[in-house]
Short mmCIF file of C-alpha atoms (C1' of nucleotides) in Angstrom, two decimals:
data_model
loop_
_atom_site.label_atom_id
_atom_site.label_comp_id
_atom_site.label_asym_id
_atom_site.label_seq_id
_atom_site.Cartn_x
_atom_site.Cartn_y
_atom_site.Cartn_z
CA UNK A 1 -31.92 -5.67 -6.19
CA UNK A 2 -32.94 -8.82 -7.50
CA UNK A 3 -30.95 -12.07 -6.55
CA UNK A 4 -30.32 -12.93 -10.12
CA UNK A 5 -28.43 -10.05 -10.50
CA UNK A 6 -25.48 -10.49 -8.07
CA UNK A 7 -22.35 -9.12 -9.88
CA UNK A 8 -20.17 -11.30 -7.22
CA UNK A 9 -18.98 -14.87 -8.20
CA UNK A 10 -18.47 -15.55 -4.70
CA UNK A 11 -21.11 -15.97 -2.19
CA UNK A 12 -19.17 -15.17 0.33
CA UNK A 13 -16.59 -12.27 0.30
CA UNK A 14 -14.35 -14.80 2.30
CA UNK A 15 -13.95 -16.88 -0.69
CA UNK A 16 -12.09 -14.70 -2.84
CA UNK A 17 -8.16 -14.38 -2.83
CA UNK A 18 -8.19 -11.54 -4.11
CA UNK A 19 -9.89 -9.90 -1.46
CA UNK A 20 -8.63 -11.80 1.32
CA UNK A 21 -5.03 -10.81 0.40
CA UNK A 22 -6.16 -7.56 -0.12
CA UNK A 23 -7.55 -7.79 3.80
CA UNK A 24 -4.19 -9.85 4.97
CA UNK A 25 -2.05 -7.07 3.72
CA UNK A 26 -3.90 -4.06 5.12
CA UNK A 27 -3.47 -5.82 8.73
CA UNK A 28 0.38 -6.84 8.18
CA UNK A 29 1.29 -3.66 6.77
CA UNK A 30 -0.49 -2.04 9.62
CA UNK A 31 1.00 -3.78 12.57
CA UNK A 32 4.12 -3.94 11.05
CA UNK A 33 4.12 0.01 10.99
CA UNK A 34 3.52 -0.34 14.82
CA UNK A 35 6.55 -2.36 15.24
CA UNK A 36 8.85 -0.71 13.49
CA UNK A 37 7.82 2.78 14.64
CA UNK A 38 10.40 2.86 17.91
CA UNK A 39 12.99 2.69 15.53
CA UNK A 40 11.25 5.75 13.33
CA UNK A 41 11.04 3.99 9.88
CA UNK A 42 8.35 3.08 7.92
CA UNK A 43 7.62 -0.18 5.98
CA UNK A 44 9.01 0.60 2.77
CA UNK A 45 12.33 2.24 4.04
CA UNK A 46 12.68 -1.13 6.33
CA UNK A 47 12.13 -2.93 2.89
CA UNK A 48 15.06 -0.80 1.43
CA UNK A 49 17.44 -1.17 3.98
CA UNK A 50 17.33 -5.12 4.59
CA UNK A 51 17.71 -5.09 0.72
CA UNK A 52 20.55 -2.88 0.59
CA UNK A 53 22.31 -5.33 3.62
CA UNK A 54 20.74 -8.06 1.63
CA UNK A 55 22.41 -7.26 -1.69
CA UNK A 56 25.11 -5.92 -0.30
CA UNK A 57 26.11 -9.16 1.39
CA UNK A 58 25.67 -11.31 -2.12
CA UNK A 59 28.52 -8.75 -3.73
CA UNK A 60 26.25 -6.90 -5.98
CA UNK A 61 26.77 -3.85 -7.07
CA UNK A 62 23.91 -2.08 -5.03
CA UNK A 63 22.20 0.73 -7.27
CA UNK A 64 19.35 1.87 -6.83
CA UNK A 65 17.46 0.29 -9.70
CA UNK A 66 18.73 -3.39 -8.20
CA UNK A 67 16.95 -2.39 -5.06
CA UNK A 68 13.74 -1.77 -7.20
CA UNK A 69 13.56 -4.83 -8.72
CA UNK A 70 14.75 -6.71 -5.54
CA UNK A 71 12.33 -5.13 -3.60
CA UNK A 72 9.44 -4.21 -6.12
CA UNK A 73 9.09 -0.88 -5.14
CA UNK A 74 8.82 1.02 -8.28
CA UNK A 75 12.33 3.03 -9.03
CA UNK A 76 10.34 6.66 -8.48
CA UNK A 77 9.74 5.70 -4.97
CA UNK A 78 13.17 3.93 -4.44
CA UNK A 79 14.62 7.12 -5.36
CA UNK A 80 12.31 9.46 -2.54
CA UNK A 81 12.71 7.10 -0.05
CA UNK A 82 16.55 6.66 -0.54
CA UNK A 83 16.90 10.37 -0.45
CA UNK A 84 15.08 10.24 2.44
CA UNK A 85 17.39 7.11 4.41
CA UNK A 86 20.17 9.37 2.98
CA UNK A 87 18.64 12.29 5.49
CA UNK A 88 18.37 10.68 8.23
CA UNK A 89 22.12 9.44 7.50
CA UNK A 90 21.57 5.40 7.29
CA UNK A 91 22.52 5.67 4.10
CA UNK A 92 24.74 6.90 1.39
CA UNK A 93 24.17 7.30 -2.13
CA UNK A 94 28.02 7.87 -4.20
CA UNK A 95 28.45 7.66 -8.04
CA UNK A 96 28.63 4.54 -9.56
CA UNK A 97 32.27 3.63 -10.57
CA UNK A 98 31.73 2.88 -13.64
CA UNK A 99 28.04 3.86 -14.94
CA UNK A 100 28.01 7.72 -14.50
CA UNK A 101 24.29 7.48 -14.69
CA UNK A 102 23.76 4.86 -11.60
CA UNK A 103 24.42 5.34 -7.61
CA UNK A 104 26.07 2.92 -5.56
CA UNK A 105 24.02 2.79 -2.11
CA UNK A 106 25.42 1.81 0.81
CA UNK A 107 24.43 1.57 5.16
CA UNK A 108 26.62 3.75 7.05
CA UNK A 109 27.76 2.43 10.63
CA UNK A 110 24.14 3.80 12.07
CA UNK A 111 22.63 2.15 9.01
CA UNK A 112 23.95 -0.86 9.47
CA UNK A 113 23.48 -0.78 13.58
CA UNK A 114 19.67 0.08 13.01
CA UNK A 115 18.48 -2.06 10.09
CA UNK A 116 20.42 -4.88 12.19
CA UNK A 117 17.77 -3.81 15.29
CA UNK A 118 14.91 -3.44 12.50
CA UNK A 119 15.74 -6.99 11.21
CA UNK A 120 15.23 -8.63 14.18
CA UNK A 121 12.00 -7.09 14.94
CA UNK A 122 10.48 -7.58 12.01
CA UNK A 123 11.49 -11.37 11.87
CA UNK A 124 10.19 -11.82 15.48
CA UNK A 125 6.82 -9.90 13.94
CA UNK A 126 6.75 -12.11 11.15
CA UNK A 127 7.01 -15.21 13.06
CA UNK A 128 3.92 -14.18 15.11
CA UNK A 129 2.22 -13.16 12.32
CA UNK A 130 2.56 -16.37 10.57
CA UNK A 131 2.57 -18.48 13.49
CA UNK A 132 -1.41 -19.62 12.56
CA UNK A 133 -0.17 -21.13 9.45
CA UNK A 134 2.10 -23.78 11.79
CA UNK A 135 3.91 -25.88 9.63
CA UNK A 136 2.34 -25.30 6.55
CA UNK A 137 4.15 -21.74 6.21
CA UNK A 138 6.71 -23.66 3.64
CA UNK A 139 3.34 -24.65 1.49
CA UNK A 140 2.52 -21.09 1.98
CA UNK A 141 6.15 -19.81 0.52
CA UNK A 142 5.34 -22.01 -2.39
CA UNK A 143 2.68 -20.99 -3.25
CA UNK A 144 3.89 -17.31 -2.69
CA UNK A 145 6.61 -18.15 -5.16
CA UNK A 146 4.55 -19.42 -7.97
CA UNK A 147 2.43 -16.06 -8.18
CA UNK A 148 5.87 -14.14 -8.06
CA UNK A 149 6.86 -16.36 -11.32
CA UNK A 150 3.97 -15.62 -13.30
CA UNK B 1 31.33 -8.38 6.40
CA UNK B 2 31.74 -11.81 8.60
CA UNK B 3 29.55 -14.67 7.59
CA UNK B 4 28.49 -15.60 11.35
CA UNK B 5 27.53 -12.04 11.84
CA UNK B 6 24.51 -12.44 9.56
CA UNK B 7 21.44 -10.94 10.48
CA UNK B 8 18.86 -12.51 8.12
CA UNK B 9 17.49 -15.89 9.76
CA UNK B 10 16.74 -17.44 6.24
CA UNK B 11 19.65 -18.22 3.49
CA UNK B 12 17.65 -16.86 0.79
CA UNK B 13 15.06 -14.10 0.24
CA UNK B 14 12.58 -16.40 -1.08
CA UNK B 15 11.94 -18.03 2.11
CA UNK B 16 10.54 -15.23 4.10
CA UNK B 17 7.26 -15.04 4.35
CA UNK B 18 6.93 -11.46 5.10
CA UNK B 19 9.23 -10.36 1.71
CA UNK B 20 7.18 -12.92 -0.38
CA UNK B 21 3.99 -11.32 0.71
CA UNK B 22 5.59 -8.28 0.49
CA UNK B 23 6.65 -8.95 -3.28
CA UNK B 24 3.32 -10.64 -4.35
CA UNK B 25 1.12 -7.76 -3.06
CA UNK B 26 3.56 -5.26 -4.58
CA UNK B 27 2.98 -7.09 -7.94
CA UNK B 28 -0.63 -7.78 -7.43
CA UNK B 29 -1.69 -4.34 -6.67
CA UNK B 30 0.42 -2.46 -9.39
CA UNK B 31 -1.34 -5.55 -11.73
CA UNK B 32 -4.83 -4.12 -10.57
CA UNK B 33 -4.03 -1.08 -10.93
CA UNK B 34 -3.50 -0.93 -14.13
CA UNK B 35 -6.62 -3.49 -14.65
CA UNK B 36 -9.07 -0.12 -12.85
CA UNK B 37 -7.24 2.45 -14.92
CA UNK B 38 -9.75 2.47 -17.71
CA UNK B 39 -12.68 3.03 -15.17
CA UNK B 40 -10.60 5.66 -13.46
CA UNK B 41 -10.55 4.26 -10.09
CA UNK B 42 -7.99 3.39 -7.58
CA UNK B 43 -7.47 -0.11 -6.07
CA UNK B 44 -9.18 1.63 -3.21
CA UNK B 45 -11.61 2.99 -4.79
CA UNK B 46 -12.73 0.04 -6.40
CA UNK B 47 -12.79 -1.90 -2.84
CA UNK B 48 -15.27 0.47 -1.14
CA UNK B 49 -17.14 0.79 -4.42
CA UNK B 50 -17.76 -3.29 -3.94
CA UNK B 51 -17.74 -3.13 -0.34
CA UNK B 52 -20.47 -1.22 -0.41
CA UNK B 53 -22.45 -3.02 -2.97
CA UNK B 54 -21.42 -6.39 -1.12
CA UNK B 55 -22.61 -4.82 2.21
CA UNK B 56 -26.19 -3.21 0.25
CA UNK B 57 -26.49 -6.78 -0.97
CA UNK B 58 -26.15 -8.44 2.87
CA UNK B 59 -29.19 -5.66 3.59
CA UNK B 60 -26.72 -4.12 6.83
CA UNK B 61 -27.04 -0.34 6.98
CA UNK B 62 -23.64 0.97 5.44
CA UNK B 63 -22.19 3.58 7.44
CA UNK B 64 -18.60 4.91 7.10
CA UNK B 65 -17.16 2.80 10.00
CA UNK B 66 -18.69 -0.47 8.97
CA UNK B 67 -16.94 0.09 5.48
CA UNK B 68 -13.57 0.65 7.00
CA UNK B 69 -14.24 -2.51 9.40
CA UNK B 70 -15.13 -4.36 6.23
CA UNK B 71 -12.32 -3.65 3.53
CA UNK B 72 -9.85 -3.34 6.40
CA UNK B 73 -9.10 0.33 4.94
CA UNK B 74 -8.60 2.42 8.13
CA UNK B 75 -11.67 4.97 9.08
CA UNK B 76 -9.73 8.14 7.76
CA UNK B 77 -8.72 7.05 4.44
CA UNK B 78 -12.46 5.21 4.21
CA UNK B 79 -13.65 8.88 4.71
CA UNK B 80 -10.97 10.87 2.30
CA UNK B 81 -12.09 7.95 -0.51
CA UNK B 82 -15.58 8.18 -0.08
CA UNK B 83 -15.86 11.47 -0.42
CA UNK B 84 -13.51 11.63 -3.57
CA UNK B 85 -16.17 8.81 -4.71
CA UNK B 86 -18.72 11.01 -4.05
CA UNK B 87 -17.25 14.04 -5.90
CA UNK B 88 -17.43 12.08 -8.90
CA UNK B 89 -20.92 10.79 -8.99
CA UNK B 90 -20.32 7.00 -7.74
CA UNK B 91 -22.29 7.29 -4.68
CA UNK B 92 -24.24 9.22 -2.34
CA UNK B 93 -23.78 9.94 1.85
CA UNK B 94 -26.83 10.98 3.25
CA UNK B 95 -27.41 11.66 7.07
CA UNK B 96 -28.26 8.31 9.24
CA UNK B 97 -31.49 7.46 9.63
CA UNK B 98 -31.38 7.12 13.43
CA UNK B 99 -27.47 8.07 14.22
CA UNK B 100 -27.11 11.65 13.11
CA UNK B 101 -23.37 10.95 13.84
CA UNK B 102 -23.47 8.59 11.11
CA UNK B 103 -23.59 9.21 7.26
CA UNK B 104 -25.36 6.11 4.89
CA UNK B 105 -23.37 5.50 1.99
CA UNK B 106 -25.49 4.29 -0.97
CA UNK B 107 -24.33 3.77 -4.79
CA UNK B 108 -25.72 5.76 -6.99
CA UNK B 109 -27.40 4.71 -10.78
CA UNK B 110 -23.83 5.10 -12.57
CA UNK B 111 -22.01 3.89 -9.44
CA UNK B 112 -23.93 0.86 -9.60
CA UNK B 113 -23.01 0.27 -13.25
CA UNK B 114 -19.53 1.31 -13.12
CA UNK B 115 -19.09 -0.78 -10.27
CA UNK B 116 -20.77 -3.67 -11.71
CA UNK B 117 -18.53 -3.86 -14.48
CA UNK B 118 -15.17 -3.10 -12.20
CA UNK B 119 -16.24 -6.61 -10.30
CA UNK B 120 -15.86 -8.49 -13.57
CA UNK B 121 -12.92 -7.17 -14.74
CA UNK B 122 -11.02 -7.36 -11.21
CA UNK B 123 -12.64 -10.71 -10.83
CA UNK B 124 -10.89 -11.91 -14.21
CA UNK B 125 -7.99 -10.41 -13.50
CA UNK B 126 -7.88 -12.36 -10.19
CA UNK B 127 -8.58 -15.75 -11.97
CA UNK B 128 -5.72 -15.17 -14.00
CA UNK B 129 -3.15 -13.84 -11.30
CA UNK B 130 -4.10 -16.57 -9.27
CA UNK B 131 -4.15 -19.68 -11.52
CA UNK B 132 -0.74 -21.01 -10.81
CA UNK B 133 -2.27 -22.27 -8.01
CA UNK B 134 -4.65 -24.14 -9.64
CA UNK B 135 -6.79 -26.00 -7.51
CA UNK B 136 -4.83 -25.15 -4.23
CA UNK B 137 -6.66 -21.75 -4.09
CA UNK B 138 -8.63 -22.99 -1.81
CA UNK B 139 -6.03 -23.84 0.16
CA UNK B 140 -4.56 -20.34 -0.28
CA UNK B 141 -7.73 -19.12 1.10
CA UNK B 142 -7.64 -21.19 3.85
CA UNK B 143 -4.44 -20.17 4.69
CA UNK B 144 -5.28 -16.09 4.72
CA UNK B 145 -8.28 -16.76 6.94
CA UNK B 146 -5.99 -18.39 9.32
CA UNK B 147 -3.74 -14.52 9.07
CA UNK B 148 -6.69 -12.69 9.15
CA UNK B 149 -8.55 -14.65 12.34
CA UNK B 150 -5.73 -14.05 14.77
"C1'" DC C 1 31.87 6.72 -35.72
"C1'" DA C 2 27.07 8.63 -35.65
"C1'" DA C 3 22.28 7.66 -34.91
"C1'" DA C 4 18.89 5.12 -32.60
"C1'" DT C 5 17.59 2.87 -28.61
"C1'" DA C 6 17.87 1.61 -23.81
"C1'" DT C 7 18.92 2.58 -19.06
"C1'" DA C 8 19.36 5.19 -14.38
"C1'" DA C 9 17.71 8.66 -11.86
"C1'" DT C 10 14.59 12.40 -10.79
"C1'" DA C 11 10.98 16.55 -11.14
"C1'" DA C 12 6.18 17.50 -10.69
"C1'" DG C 13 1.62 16.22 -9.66
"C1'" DT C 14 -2.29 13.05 -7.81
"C1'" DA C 15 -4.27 9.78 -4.56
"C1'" DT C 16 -3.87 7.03 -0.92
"C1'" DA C 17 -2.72 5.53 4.08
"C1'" DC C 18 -1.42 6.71 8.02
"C1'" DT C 19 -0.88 9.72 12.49
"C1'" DT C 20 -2.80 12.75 16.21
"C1'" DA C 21 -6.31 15.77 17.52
"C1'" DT C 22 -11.02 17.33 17.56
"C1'" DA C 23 -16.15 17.85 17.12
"C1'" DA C 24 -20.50 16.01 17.62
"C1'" DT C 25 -23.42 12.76 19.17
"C1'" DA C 26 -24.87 8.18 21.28
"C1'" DA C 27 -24.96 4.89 24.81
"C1'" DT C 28 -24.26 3.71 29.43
"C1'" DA C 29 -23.81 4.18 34.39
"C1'" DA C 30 -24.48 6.35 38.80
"C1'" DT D 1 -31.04 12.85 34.48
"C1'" DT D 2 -26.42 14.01 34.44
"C1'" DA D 3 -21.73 12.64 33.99
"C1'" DT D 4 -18.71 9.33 31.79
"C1'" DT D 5 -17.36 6.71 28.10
"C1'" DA D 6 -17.67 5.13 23.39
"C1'" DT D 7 -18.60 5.90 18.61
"C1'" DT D 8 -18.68 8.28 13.97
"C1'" DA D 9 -16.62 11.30 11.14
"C1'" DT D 10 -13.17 14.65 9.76
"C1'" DA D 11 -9.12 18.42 9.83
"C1'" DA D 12 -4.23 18.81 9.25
"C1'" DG D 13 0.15 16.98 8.29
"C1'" DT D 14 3.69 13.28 6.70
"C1'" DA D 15 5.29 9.55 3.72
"C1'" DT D 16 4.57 6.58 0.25
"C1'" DA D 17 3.25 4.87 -4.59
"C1'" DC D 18 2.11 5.90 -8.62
"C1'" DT D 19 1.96 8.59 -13.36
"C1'" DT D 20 4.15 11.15 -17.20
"C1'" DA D 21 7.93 13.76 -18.70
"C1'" DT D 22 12.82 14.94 -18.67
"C1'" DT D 23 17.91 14.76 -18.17
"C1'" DA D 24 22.01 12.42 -18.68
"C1'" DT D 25 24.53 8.77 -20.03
"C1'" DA D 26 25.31 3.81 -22.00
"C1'" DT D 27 24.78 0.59 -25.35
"C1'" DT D 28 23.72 -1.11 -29.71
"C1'" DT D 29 23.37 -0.84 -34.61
"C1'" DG D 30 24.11 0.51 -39.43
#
DNA sequence: CAAATATAATAAGTATACTTATAATAATAA
DNA sequence: TTATTATTATAAGTATACTTATTATATTTG
């Protein structure tokens, strides 16, 4: 392959965001699996249930399309993995008051007792995971934010 | 619920690092997604597709494992993707020269191609997800080598 | 009010992404 | 050289994460 010919922009691989976040992720998402596995939950139905605490704590009306958009997981998925929560009873799912189309979610008393637990794990993981950063992990939020605004 | 019995250590979503990466990957890979569709590959597709180019390019011999090591994509799924790559034409895995445990995974003609034009568009599509940052993006790298070399 | 449009949730199907377990071979140590 | 350990790859099974299509209901508009 001639040199000329390099489809890459970068010369080194370490130089692109896109494919150092893609690398960041993978390990986060992977040891974050580990640490939430005692409590038998995976990522995305941790994600679910802080958000359903979380919204449920600002006095929204917690349906399941809220918790998409809160926690952009598409609402396909939000629905299986609700139904799922809703198995292992952390969760219920009633009809919405008013909107006959829409479900009100909500932690039951394990629910709540559990995604307390998960919480605090996760935080402590966080805080290790991030700890490199030091005290540039507010720069790091920012910056966070601004591709979330786009 | 009583205030003093919250159980999120930050007053607002937006400071967490873990949701904010959470969020911005979400976004980022549904984003690319979408980017890969017309080339019919998946976001992990298209990062062993690359890999592999990128590791041709370095001349190291590109076995299965040193794939997986590379694009952080764990052995297993490196081996379900590679062969889906492989069932449509993109590349070849041919028995290891010296480690008959080993396979070699090469590009082939069209993978090459299809590949070559995959890095452009994903490389765009990065410049332009990433440009609120402007010139802190190499800060932002910085900042996910720090995650990444723990 | 009736029709058109938008919203909330889900069914079915595909492709990861992971787990544990296993096979086959390589590399190392006694 | 033989036994131990490590490495490379994959089988089987579970849970996302997405797509398109559909159902049911709300909301808006003429």
């Amino acid at each position: 392959m001639k040199k000329e010919d390099n489809p890459f922009s970068v010369a080194e691989a370490e130089e692109s965001p896109g494919f150092l976040l893609w690398q960041v992720t993978s390990l986060w998402q992977r040891e974050i699996r580990k640490a939430l596995e005692k409590y038998d939950l995976t990522h995305s139905q941790f994600v679910l249930l802080a958000s359903t605490m979380w919204l449920t704590r600002q006095n929204e009306p917690v349906t399941q399309i809220l918790l998409s958009a809160h926690s952009k997981i598409d609402p396909m998925t939000t629905s299986t993995v609700l139904r799922t929560l809703q198995a292992k009873g952390l969760l219920e799912r009633r009809e919405h008051a008013t909107d006959t189309r829409a479900k009100t979610v909500a932690l039951t008393a394990n629910g709540e007792k559990i995604t307390r637990q998960a919480i605090k794990v996760v935080e402590q993981f966080d805080a290790d995971f991030f700890a490199p950063l030091g005290n540039k992990i507010s720069e790091f939020n920012k910056k966070l934010r601004l591709l979330l605004q786009q």
